[in-house]
């Protein structure tokens, strides 16, 4: 019961995050600090994952990331395939970014700088560990009164490009339907199954 | 009626030998208790797994956490880990998590982690490999969407040329040593007590020969027979089952000699304690089974609980099996096994000296 209350509270805080954010850096800080609280909490792995996914759903622009990852292949998808792909891509991004955050026991986030240009923003952050620091750069776009991350770079490696090259490799040897089948198998089911 | 009388007479005879009667139950109970203890380890949790954490990042931490669920993980420096695996043989493998592992993993770049192994501890090594697969899966589930092989394990034996062994390489030397020990314990005890049955004991007792010469000569004969027996059994394993015999035939022959010497001299102590044939069988079997179980002749030594491993260091079977494993599994040469050969030789000398003090002709029931 106590855990459920925690979960509800954290999800609610996650959903409420954009309303509090005034600028890209502040919004990134608010999101990451809440992420840190979730990671450091006593919940199970799957509960943390669910809470983090809900939190980042309001911070990551997974649709634009999905389109960017597919690149030239986007046009070869039919609209229903595109819609399904974007749903599955969101789950896939959970695996690459959100779940990786869970590797850190108690992540200590540092906020380095914020730069803005043409309605776009760049927020440089670090995940500091006792021995090392991991540079994570978020590129954000304005979406009404909130900012959405369209690109995440970890240690100079762009997550979207990374996923894009994997998708490109897969599409060079399988059809769009086969790719969607594969993604459905991996990310279309129950989250606890996918996490295994 | 006559049958009943014969039966009653025999029962009286058996009842007269109280020690033999007591050993009918006491000895099997002791053997069962010891064997049960040898198998009461903490499973994989008792396996020491040194980890050299050069990464100190979140991925290394996650891996170590996953290993800790199943193994006795100890973080240490590379030289300490190498020593634990290759010199002390107290751990079947050591894992090196390289610097930058976390950075590479988090950016989906593959890394190679090195597993330094002692394949002679094959059973524990297999357990470690299974656990590593589980840990890798667990960590992979946190990472890459298409489960790229981000962690490649490079296995390197630091105690020999081979990376794996079969259970035959445990069982053939183990059972060979056990049968040699059985032959010696029964052979020495029975032959000495039979001297009393035949009446030669009383003549030897008054002969102008010191006990060291008589007993030494008898043990020397057993030494030659049992050394040949052990070597033939190992050769049988080699030619029929492909058992490796190491790189030094001389070391193998000397090891066989030292092992048999320690066992033969130990048999003299057993012969001093047992007075009748009825006692020899249960006591001999009990001693052989207990020493075989404790010395790692039936199952790998590292399966034993830690306290029993410590106790077993006082048994010649432990040193015997360890020497054989050094030679055939770790490709050790004479120089490497020389300290263990000296220990076995010293063990034999001490047992012989004790045997000389304890053994007396004519103290058996038949004299």
XYZ file of C-alpha atoms in Angstrom:
563
model
C 0.000 0.000 0.000
C 2.825 2.329 1.018
C 4.649 1.558 -2.215
C 1.551 2.276 -4.274
C 1.156 5.614 -2.591
C 4.794 6.381 -3.382
C 4.238 5.400 -6.991
C 1.117 7.534 -7.315
C 2.904 10.488 -5.726
C 5.931 10.173 -7.968
C 3.849 9.741 -11.132
C 1.754 12.731 -10.137
C 4.875 14.796 -9.546
C 6.184 13.651 -12.912
C 3.017 14.671 -14.686
C 3.000 17.961 -12.872
C 6.601 18.759 -13.768
C 6.041 20.916 -16.891
C 3.781 23.300 -15.040
C 6.669 24.243 -12.752
C 9.340 24.610 -15.360
C 10.165 28.135 -16.367
C 13.157 27.604 -18.670
C 15.038 24.684 -20.258
C 17.639 24.401 -17.506
C 15.037 24.597 -14.751
C 12.818 22.058 -16.437
C 15.767 19.695 -16.975
C 16.831 20.179 -13.370
C 13.300 19.529 -12.061
C 12.969 16.378 -14.154
C 16.384 14.992 -13.265
C 16.048 15.743 -9.562
C 12.756 13.879 -9.510
C 14.399 11.063 -11.426
C 17.126 10.965 -8.772
C 14.508 10.718 -6.030
C 12.799 7.827 -7.795
C 16.076 5.976 -8.377
C 17.162 6.366 -4.771
C 13.772 5.244 -3.429
C 13.049 1.813 -1.949
C 10.761 0.739 -4.796
C 11.314 -2.329 -6.948
C 13.076 -2.061 -10.274
C 9.828 -2.233 -12.245
C 8.114 0.339 -10.044
C 11.038 2.708 -10.525
C 10.982 2.062 -14.255
C 7.270 2.822 -14.472
C 7.683 6.026 -12.466
C 10.686 7.156 -14.535
C 8.906 6.415 -17.808
C 5.947 8.485 -16.705
C 8.248 11.293 -15.652
C 10.245 11.366 -18.888
C 7.145 11.065 -21.059
C 6.667 14.753 -20.326
C 10.271 15.602 -21.003
C 11.335 13.525 -24.001
C 9.948 14.220 -27.441
C 10.070 10.569 -28.407
C 8.047 11.115 -31.586
C 10.616 13.479 -33.085
C 13.415 11.231 -31.854
C 11.728 8.234 -33.490
C 11.347 10.055 -36.789
C 14.981 11.177 -36.635
C 16.154 7.668 -35.802
C 14.379 6.222 -38.829
C 15.753 8.971 -41.102
C 15.163 8.120 -44.752
C 13.244 4.972 -43.788
C 10.436 7.046 -42.246
C 8.889 7.617 -45.674
C 8.729 3.898 -46.405
C 6.470 3.306 -43.409
C 2.706 3.544 -43.925
C 0.886 5.908 -41.516
C -0.394 3.003 -39.322
C 3.135 1.555 -39.292
C 4.544 4.975 -38.360
C 2.069 5.280 -35.505
C 2.871 1.831 -34.180
C 6.597 2.423 -34.605
C 6.502 5.602 -32.539
C 4.697 3.797 -29.716
C 7.249 1.004 -29.732
C 10.127 3.463 -30.098
C 9.054 5.151 -26.876
C 9.413 1.826 -25.076
C 12.752 1.258 -26.777
C 14.006 4.614 -25.627
C 12.960 3.689 -22.100
C 15.343 0.787 -22.413
C 18.249 2.818 -23.716
C 17.957 5.912 -21.609
C 15.564 5.503 -18.700
C 16.740 2.032 -17.719
C 20.374 3.046 -17.989
C 19.722 5.748 -15.427
C 18.762 2.917 -13.077
C 22.322 1.629 -13.234
C 23.266 4.564 -11.031
C 22.527 3.884 -7.387
C 22.122 7.467 -6.277
C 22.832 9.666 -9.276
C 24.226 13.054 -8.461
C 23.236 15.419 -11.286
C 25.245 18.546 -12.007
C 23.989 21.326 -14.270
C 26.728 22.938 -16.295
C 25.221 25.391 -18.757
C 22.233 26.432 -20.794
C 22.391 27.980 -24.259
C 19.509 29.065 -26.465
C 19.243 29.726 -30.173
C 16.245 30.054 -32.522
C 13.727 28.559 -30.127
C 16.075 25.679 -29.450
C 18.020 25.140 -26.254
C 20.969 23.097 -25.143
C 21.404 22.030 -21.533
C 24.726 20.511 -20.486
C 24.546 18.223 -17.475
C 26.705 15.657 -15.746
C 26.000 12.538 -13.762
C 28.695 12.605 -11.122
C 29.906 9.362 -9.519
C 32.599 9.124 -6.828
C 35.218 8.256 -9.421
C 33.943 9.768 -12.643
C 31.494 12.071 -14.366
C 29.248 11.249 -17.325
C 28.491 14.169 -19.614
C 24.877 14.222 -20.803
C 23.707 16.968 -23.155
C 20.026 17.615 -23.839
C 18.794 19.537 -26.863
C 15.320 20.883 -26.324
C 12.617 22.598 -28.326
C 9.952 24.857 -27.087
C 6.448 23.376 -27.039
C 4.047 25.987 -25.761
C 4.889 26.658 -22.131
C 7.196 23.673 -21.813
C 10.433 22.367 -23.248
C 10.829 18.925 -24.776
C 14.123 17.115 -25.283
C 14.630 16.136 -28.900
C 18.173 14.826 -28.656
C 20.237 13.265 -25.856
C 23.983 12.949 -26.129
C 25.827 10.787 -23.602
C 29.609 11.182 -23.662
C 29.443 12.548 -27.228
C 27.316 9.645 -28.409
C 23.913 10.689 -29.676
C 21.342 8.181 -28.460
C 19.024 8.824 -31.402
C 21.833 8.325 -33.924
C 22.891 5.205 -32.094
C 19.398 3.740 -32.224
C 19.076 4.978 -35.805
C 22.136 3.043 -36.939
C 20.764 -0.112 -35.284
C 17.408 0.363 -36.978
C 19.156 1.051 -40.280
C 21.138 -2.167 -39.917
C 17.990 -4.140 -39.160
C 16.036 -2.597 -42.051
C 18.845 -3.505 -44.453
C 18.118 -7.174 -43.813
C 14.424 -7.242 -42.906
C 11.146 -5.672 -43.977
C 9.289 -2.965 -42.082
C 6.741 -5.563 -40.935
C 9.522 -7.817 -39.661
C 11.102 -4.903 -37.783
C 7.786 -4.032 -36.200
C 7.292 -7.702 -35.317
C 10.698 -7.738 -33.641
C 9.992 -4.534 -31.738
C 6.544 -5.785 -30.776
C 8.088 -8.959 -29.392
C 10.646 -7.019 -27.405
C 8.739 -3.972 -26.298
C 5.085 -4.550 -27.133
C 4.278 -6.826 -24.190
C 4.182 -6.430 -20.505
C 6.888 -4.120 -19.208
C 8.052 -6.623 -16.648
C 8.522 -9.149 -19.445
C 10.438 -6.665 -21.548
C 12.666 -5.785 -18.651
C 13.758 -9.374 -18.242
C 19.922 -77.682 17.431
C 23.598 -78.023 16.567
C 23.233 -75.135 14.178
C 21.832 -73.074 17.001
C 24.788 -74.009 19.207
C 27.254 -73.000 16.487
C 25.405 -69.747 16.042
C 25.482 -69.021 19.781
C 29.191 -69.774 19.921
C 29.867 -67.407 17.049
C 27.752 -64.708 18.635
C 29.737 -65.113 21.848
C 32.964 -64.772 19.876
C 31.732 -61.625 18.205
C 30.440 -60.228 21.501
C 33.831 -60.783 23.080
C 35.423 -58.310 20.634
C 33.662 -55.251 22.027
C 35.650 -52.829 19.862
C 34.635 -54.603 16.659
C 31.038 -54.697 17.851
C 30.979 -50.998 18.647
C 32.594 -50.118 15.337
C 29.744 -51.876 13.485
C 27.552 -48.859 14.181
C 29.891 -46.134 15.407
C 32.124 -46.214 12.332
C 29.369 -45.903 9.696
C 27.751 -43.141 11.747
C 31.049 -41.228 11.836
C 31.526 -41.700 8.072
C 27.957 -40.604 7.316
C 28.361 -37.538 9.555
C 31.651 -36.509 7.934
C 30.416 -37.070 4.383
C 27.232 -35.133 5.167
C 29.350 -32.260 6.490
C 31.517 -32.221 3.361
C 28.368 -31.575 1.336
C 26.932 -28.921 3.611
C 28.708 -25.950 2.065
C 26.852 -22.723 1.247
C 26.640 -23.669 -2.440
C 27.891 -21.034 -4.840
C 27.920 -18.467 -2.008
C 31.046 -20.166 -0.665
C 32.915 -19.613 -3.930
C 35.413 -16.793 -3.558
C 35.276 -14.519 -6.610
C 37.949 -11.803 -6.681
C 36.986 -8.786 -8.750
C 39.435 -6.148 -9.899
C 37.264 -3.073 -10.310
C 39.257 -0.687 -12.488
C 36.033 0.959 -13.661
C 34.462 2.022 -10.359
C 31.461 3.124 -12.367
C 27.763 2.248 -12.283
C 28.021 -0.720 -14.664
C 30.787 -2.342 -12.617
C 28.745 -1.668 -9.490
C 25.647 -3.251 -11.052
C 27.628 -6.305 -12.170
C 29.258 -6.725 -8.764
C 25.881 -6.370 -7.084
C 24.488 -9.113 -9.333
C 27.490 -11.374 -8.609
C 27.108 -10.801 -4.869
C 23.679 -12.436 -5.022
C 25.388 -15.738 -5.800
C 29.111 -15.541 -4.975
C 31.512 -14.443 -2.271
C 32.722 -11.378 -4.206
C 35.882 -9.690 -2.941
C 37.175 -6.515 -4.556
C 40.970 -6.383 -4.662
C 43.988 -5.366 -6.696
C 45.137 -7.339 -9.732
C 48.255 -8.837 -8.068
C 46.183 -9.938 -5.060
C 43.574 -11.528 -7.334
C 46.232 -13.301 -9.405
C 47.817 -14.617 -6.242
C 44.500 -15.910 -4.888
C 43.783 -17.785 -8.130
C 47.192 -18.930 -9.340
C 49.296 -19.303 -6.219
C 46.941 -20.039 -3.346
C 44.315 -21.729 -5.579
C 41.665 -20.327 -3.262
C 39.488 -18.912 -6.013
C 38.553 -20.509 -9.340
C 38.638 -17.242 -11.271
C 39.172 -13.516 -11.006
C 37.304 -10.914 -13.008
C 38.857 -7.715 -14.311
C 36.395 -4.935 -14.982
C 38.415 -2.515 -17.109
C 38.571 1.236 -16.729
C 35.980 3.074 -18.837
C 33.687 0.023 -18.820
C 30.734 2.101 -17.653
C 31.343 4.875 -20.170
C 31.618 2.408 -23.016
C 28.549 0.477 -21.873
C 26.409 3.561 -21.421
C 27.296 4.735 -24.894
C 26.592 1.270 -26.341
C 30.205 0.543 -27.186
C 31.303 -3.041 -26.528
C 33.928 -3.853 -23.887
C 35.943 -6.935 -23.103
C 36.137 -8.075 -19.532
C 38.852 -10.547 -18.677
C 38.301 -13.679 -16.604
C 41.528 -15.116 -15.219
C 40.870 -18.742 -14.419
C 42.246 -21.772 -12.655
C 40.585 -24.499 -14.763
C 41.599 -27.137 -12.217
C 38.739 -25.800 -10.102
C 36.439 -26.677 -12.978
C 33.259 -27.196 -10.990
C 33.339 -23.786 -9.327
C 34.414 -22.243 -12.606
C 31.332 -23.630 -14.338
C 29.157 -22.192 -11.574
C 30.851 -18.804 -12.019
C 30.296 -18.842 -15.778
C 26.590 -19.571 -15.344
C 26.302 -16.791 -12.770
C 28.171 -14.408 -15.074
C 25.680 -15.155 -17.839
C 22.822 -14.377 -15.460
C 24.486 -11.172 -14.298
C 25.187 -10.154 -17.890
C 21.547 -10.760 -18.792
C 20.438 -8.805 -15.775
C 22.653 -5.876 -16.673
C 21.803 -6.144 -20.368
C 18.125 -5.841 -19.497
C 18.974 -2.392 -18.182
C 20.746 -1.424 -21.345
C 20.626 -1.976 -25.022
C 17.294 -2.413 -26.796
C 18.411 -5.015 -29.272
C 20.647 -6.660 -26.713
C 23.906 -6.021 -28.474
C 26.745 -8.056 -27.048
C 28.163 -5.149 -25.088
C 30.182 -7.283 -22.699
C 32.498 -9.879 -24.160
C 34.243 -12.185 -21.737
C 37.795 -13.137 -22.575
C 38.784 -16.190 -20.594
C 42.459 -16.763 -19.827
C 43.864 -19.609 -17.768
C 46.656 -18.443 -15.498
C 47.460 -21.893 -14.142
C 47.938 -23.891 -17.333
C 47.297 -24.090 -21.048
C 43.808 -25.506 -20.952
C 40.563 -23.655 -20.341
C 38.290 -26.501 -19.327
C 38.255 -29.954 -17.792
C 35.780 -32.772 -17.461
C 34.586 -34.536 -14.330
C 36.777 -37.499 -15.333
C 39.806 -35.436 -14.474
C 38.494 -35.165 -10.939
C 37.231 -38.723 -10.651
C 40.067 -40.786 -12.148
C 42.859 -39.422 -9.886
C 40.435 -39.248 -6.946
C 39.309 -42.851 -7.173
C 42.828 -44.053 -8.012
C 44.124 -42.463 -4.801
C 41.234 -43.891 -2.806
C 41.873 -47.450 -4.010
C 45.591 -47.128 -3.388
C 44.831 -45.963 0.140
C 42.350 -48.846 0.633
C 44.984 -51.324 -0.543
C 47.580 -49.866 1.800
C 45.408 -49.597 4.897
C 44.028 -53.107 4.515
C 47.249 -54.570 3.159
C 49.498 -53.238 5.930
C 47.057 -53.869 8.790
C 46.046 -57.342 7.687
C 49.573 -58.470 6.854
C 50.915 -57.319 10.217
C 48.081 -58.909 12.174
C 48.319 -62.094 10.139
C 51.929 -62.417 11.268
C 50.378 -63.067 14.670
C 47.952 -65.655 13.288
C 50.764 -67.463 11.521
C 53.000 -67.254 14.567
C 55.779 -65.354 12.819
C 55.106 -62.306 14.998
C 56.523 -63.975 18.102
C 59.659 -64.962 16.169
C 60.087 -61.469 14.741
C 59.616 -60.053 18.228
C 62.668 -61.903 19.536
C 64.713 -61.667 16.326
C 67.872 -59.494 16.575
C 66.349 -56.956 14.249
C 65.160 -53.499 15.275
C 61.486 -52.710 14.556
C 62.517 -49.972 12.153
C 64.158 -52.561 9.919
C 61.301 -55.058 10.032
C 58.490 -52.547 9.613
C 60.558 -50.427 7.208
C 61.159 -53.429 4.984
C 57.506 -54.401 4.999
C 56.415 -50.846 4.162
C 59.037 -50.610 1.428
C 57.491 -53.604 -0.303
C 54.051 -51.959 -0.049
C 55.535 -48.694 -1.294
C 56.813 -50.333 -4.485
C 53.582 -52.243 -5.131
C 51.263 -49.286 -4.492
C 53.389 -46.770 -6.417
C 53.170 -49.082 -9.401
C 49.433 -49.515 -8.757
C 48.852 -45.747 -8.713
C 50.901 -45.143 -11.850
C 49.145 -47.971 -13.718
C 45.726 -46.584 -12.707
C 46.702 -43.116 -13.953
C 48.074 -44.591 -17.182
C 44.814 -46.500 -17.616
C 42.981 -43.187 -17.267
C 45.363 -41.635 -19.785
C 45.071 -44.270 -22.484
C 41.411 -45.167 -22.068
C 39.862 -41.819 -21.103
C 42.432 -39.326 -22.354
C 43.413 -38.122 -18.878
C 46.282 -35.638 -19.165
C 49.314 -36.626 -17.113
C 51.139 -33.310 -17.119
C 54.368 -32.297 -18.738
C 56.852 -33.998 -16.430
C 56.842 -37.822 -16.178
C 59.622 -37.604 -13.556
C 57.518 -35.314 -11.378
C 54.560 -37.671 -11.746
C 56.617 -40.708 -10.670
C 58.121 -38.835 -7.714
C 54.691 -37.545 -6.745
C 53.254 -41.063 -6.867
C 56.137 -42.230 -4.671
C 55.672 -39.428 -2.129
C 51.907 -39.921 -2.006
C 52.198 -43.678 -1.492
C 54.978 -43.175 1.102
C 52.740 -40.913 3.184
C 49.804 -43.318 2.889
C 51.851 -46.437 3.642
C 53.355 -44.899 6.767
C 49.918 -43.691 7.846
C 48.658 -47.288 7.452
C 51.134 -48.339 10.120
C 49.328 -46.152 12.655
C 46.009 -47.761 11.696
C 47.622 -51.189 12.068
C 48.741 -50.222 15.569
C 45.199 -49.359 16.626
C 43.289 -52.297 15.200
C 43.759 -55.581 17.008
C 41.604 -57.980 15.004
C 40.519 -58.589 11.452
C 36.951 -57.698 12.482
C 38.193 -54.284 13.548
C 40.328 -53.756 10.461
C 37.397 -53.785 8.055
C 35.134 -51.116 9.623
C 37.975 -48.966 10.935
C 39.921 -49.186 7.686
C 36.874 -48.347 5.601
C 35.934 -45.476 7.890
C 39.410 -43.958 7.816
C 39.682 -44.292 4.049
C 36.230 -42.864 3.324
C 36.624 -39.970 5.736
C 40.073 -39.035 4.432
C 38.926 -39.432 0.822
C 35.883 -37.250 1.409
C 37.853 -34.584 3.245
C 40.765 -34.617 0.845
C 38.698 -33.907 -2.251
C 38.992 -37.396 -3.739
C 35.243 -37.820 -4.257
C 34.352 -34.224 -5.094
C 36.259 -30.978 -5.555
C 37.980 -29.794 -2.418
C 36.316 -26.382 -2.721
C 32.892 -27.986 -2.280
C 33.788 -28.542 1.354
C 32.745 -26.033 4.029
C 35.558 -23.644 4.914
C 36.124 -25.094 8.388
C 36.471 -28.560 6.912
C 38.966 -27.305 4.324
C 41.076 -26.030 7.209
C 40.845 -29.350 9.053
C 41.543 -31.254 5.831
C 44.901 -29.526 5.496
C 46.075 -32.033 8.077
C 45.191 -34.991 5.854
C 47.660 -36.481 3.390
C 44.805 -37.080 0.932
C 44.379 -33.306 0.547
C 48.046 -32.831 -0.293
C 48.051 -35.916 -2.507
C 45.084 -34.773 -4.581
C 46.393 -31.242 -4.735
C 49.772 -32.469 -6.006
C 48.168 -34.662 -8.669
C 45.956 -31.760 -9.764
C 48.948 -29.426 -9.953
C 50.667 -31.899 -12.249
C 47.845 -32.949 -14.531
C 45.532 -29.953 -14.525
C 47.882 -27.041 -13.946
C 50.826 -28.445 -15.912
C 53.138 -27.869 -12.965
C 56.715 -29.128 -13.141
C 58.870 -30.739 -10.477
C 59.994 -27.393 -9.073
C 56.412 -26.218 -8.543
C 55.258 -29.396 -6.779
C 58.478 -29.890 -4.798
C 57.129 -28.168 -1.645
C 54.066 -30.424 -1.642
C 56.230 -33.508 -2.207
C 58.332 -32.494 0.786
C 55.199 -32.087 2.891
C 54.022 -35.578 1.888
C 57.453 -37.012 2.619
C 57.603 -35.305 6.017
C 54.061 -36.486 6.722
C 55.172 -40.043 5.969
C 58.234 -39.758 8.227
C 56.156 -38.470 11.137
C 53.574 -41.236 10.637
C 56.343 -43.837 10.447
C 57.892 -42.564 13.677
C 54.483 -42.622 15.398
C 53.795 -46.079 13.978
C 57.088 -47.357 15.381
C 56.135 -46.059 18.815
C 52.555 -47.335 18.740
C 52.849 -50.654 16.942
C 53.741 -53.704 18.964
C 53.823 -57.238 17.687
C 51.912 -59.631 19.878
C 49.338 -57.167 21.116
C 46.701 -58.473 18.788
C 44.049 -61.019 19.741
C 45.743 -63.789 17.826
C 49.016 -63.769 19.702
